[in-house]
Amino acid sequence: MIGSLVSTGRRRKLAAGPHRALIIAAATFSAWVVYANLFTISDPLVLGILFVSGIFAIMFVAIGASPNAPDRVPAYDFALSGLSIACGVFFFLNATIISDRISLLEPFTTSQFFFGTILMILTLEATRRTTGLGLTSVVVLFLIYNWFGYLLPPPFGHGVSEFSYLLDILVFTTDGIFGVPIQVVASYVFLFVMFGTFLSASGGGEFFFNLAALVTGRTRGGPAKIAVISSGLYGTMSGSPTSDVVATGSITIPVMKRLGYTARFAAGVEVAASTGGSAMPPVMGSAAFILAEYTGVPYNDIVVAAIVPALLYYLGVFGQVHLRAVKYDLRPSEDEIPTVRQTFATGWVFLIPIIGIVTALLSGYSPTFTAGVGVLMILLASSLMKRTRLSPWGIIEGLGDTTLRILPVAGACAAAGLVIGGLSMTGLGMKAANVILVVSNSQPFVTLIIAAIVTIVLGLGMPTPSAYILAAVLVGPALAKLGYPILQSHLFLLYYAVLSALTPPIAVAALAAAAIADEDPFKIALSAVRLAVVGFLLPFAFIWNPGILLLGDVEANTLAVVGGILATIAIAISVEGTYGANITYIERILLLIGAVACITPLVGVSLAGIVLILGMLMRYGVLLKRQTKPEPIKAGG
């Protein structure tokens, strides 16, 4: 049952000739996206039209209709690809007419009705192939509600909606398919994915792995710590927990298993580490760009606000991995650790584009411009050394792979546009917000709990961008009505959209790890949830204390960060039940009480919590030192 919800169409393995033709077509499309964003097209409707039709045309050739689809492209997929191009040509040639027409008043022509309906059907099929039945079913349910919701009693019913009314909003305006999600994907998300593609193709992924191995590989639990750091570094560029698990987990999980880690723990570490990458600045996956566009908060502000929570998340995972390694004496593998010279012999070139991107973002340049500069810098930096240099065909492959990597995100965001358009048309978002407030009796803490649960449920089996978008339009208004600031509340929703990737029962990231680890995905997901427990608590912490997001004055921010670090360490010790030796349940409870006190915005309480945690950590340090101190040799012995 779960498998059918998350199973997607099969990525075809075409023969050499057709594969080369597909890569060239995808690379041409990719080059056009760069040109359109940086040099020409400024009309969002035209950009959306050309992007959607082009990406669909490639999608129906690259991805089969089912998990068992043949490698050879059948005639009906060529027909769907042709229809996508035909829709793009029609909408492009009629873009001015479509922009000038008065929605809901001017009747459709026969051709407008035909191509609009075809494009909606193509969007649903593209969503099903790229993201599975889960998201597709949600979209279909919303479409049914939009069309037949007038039959429902108040407060859930709405005005009579004919199909033409629905089609008008969802296809012929920038509120539907061509709305904010696809606009974001067609601009800076695409360019940042291109940056990550070229970074990986030139050897950046290997550099991240070696860097993590160099820092932590010789400590206890080294391979698991390598997985945590390398997955976080790679994940912030890839923006997809599932692809991160596949890319880095194929290396780290077998190494951990070979050194005596259980398959469940090894896979759980990889899943928890990979999932957090989507919340790690500077890229944070495509959902962060959508958050910036949807809320109007500058992306630079989002990056600054998100840095401390992301680091605390990884501190929590890293801390639990370390404590588990100490408890079970999990030793490193010395022969697989690179030297500083080996790591930076060629890896230093990858620091140039990363520093460049961070500098450009902090300097106030737009994300689109920053991503474009990043792509140019990675191409120039990689050309400095023979080992990292990309050949002309390698550059074409990088361009083509960018388009192929963006297919699932594009399919999900086009479908999300259908949902957003329908919600704005029927007012369901505000109705859902009112229901949430009624259920919670407008109690802030209860509302936050419901918001977290709803976001996780919406995200089960869905890509992070789709989960966040649905939560933003259905749950976001409830948080706004309670007066929560927009940045804090939407980062709250984004975190739970990200964490849905590792939450049972579906846990798509765990499903990806299960194939590598040869372990039950449900058990992997439970292990990952335990390792990521800090991530589930963080959103409540930064809603309560905005200093964790660096939104206060210097003193408040400093106290919040120090308290957050100590609270994270305390939670890790409490969850694992050890600091190197087992602790009692009373100590666990004291640590949790101290953790809560540390993150409170009340200065006196926070200082008391910090003193309590520091005192317990100092005590544990003394006890641990006594345990490891060698026994003195007795006289005459």
GROMACS .gro file of C-alpha atoms in nm, residues 142-143 145-147 158 161 165-166 169-170 175-177 415-429 473:
model
   30
  142PHE     CA    1  -0.865   1.936  -0.414
  143LEU     CA    2  -0.980   1.960  -0.776
  145TYR     CA    3  -1.359   1.992  -0.400
  146ASN     CA    4  -1.306   2.300  -0.616
  147TRP     CA    5  -1.548   2.168  -0.877
  158HIS     CA    6  -1.840   2.753  -0.163
  161SER     CA    7  -1.791   2.647  -0.977
  165TYR     CA    8  -1.433   2.870  -1.390
  166LEU     CA    9  -1.182   2.624  -1.246
  169ILE     CA   10  -0.803   3.029  -1.252
  170LEU     CA   11  -0.574   2.726  -1.265
  175ASP     CA   12  -0.235   3.178  -0.959
  176GLY     CA   13  -0.235   2.815  -1.076
  177ILE     CA   14   0.010   2.601  -1.272
  415ALA     CA   15   0.073   2.025  -0.913
  416ALA     CA   16   0.111   2.245  -0.606
  417GLY     CA   17   0.012   2.539  -0.825
  418LEU     CA   18  -0.316   2.362  -0.898
  419VAL     CA   19  -0.378   2.330  -0.525
  420ILE     CA   20  -0.287   2.692  -0.444
  421GLY     CA   21  -0.503   2.827  -0.724
  422GLY     CA   22  -0.800   2.624  -0.606
  423LEU     CA   23  -0.752   2.729  -0.245
  424SER     CA   24  -0.743   3.096  -0.336
  425MET     CA   25  -1.053   3.051  -0.550
  426THR     CA   26  -1.261   2.875  -0.285
  427GLY     CA   27  -1.116   3.027   0.032
  428LEU     CA   28  -1.049   2.679   0.174
  429GLY     CA   29  -0.721   2.795   0.327
  473VAL     CA   30  -0.173   2.768   0.250
   0.00000   0.00000   0.00000
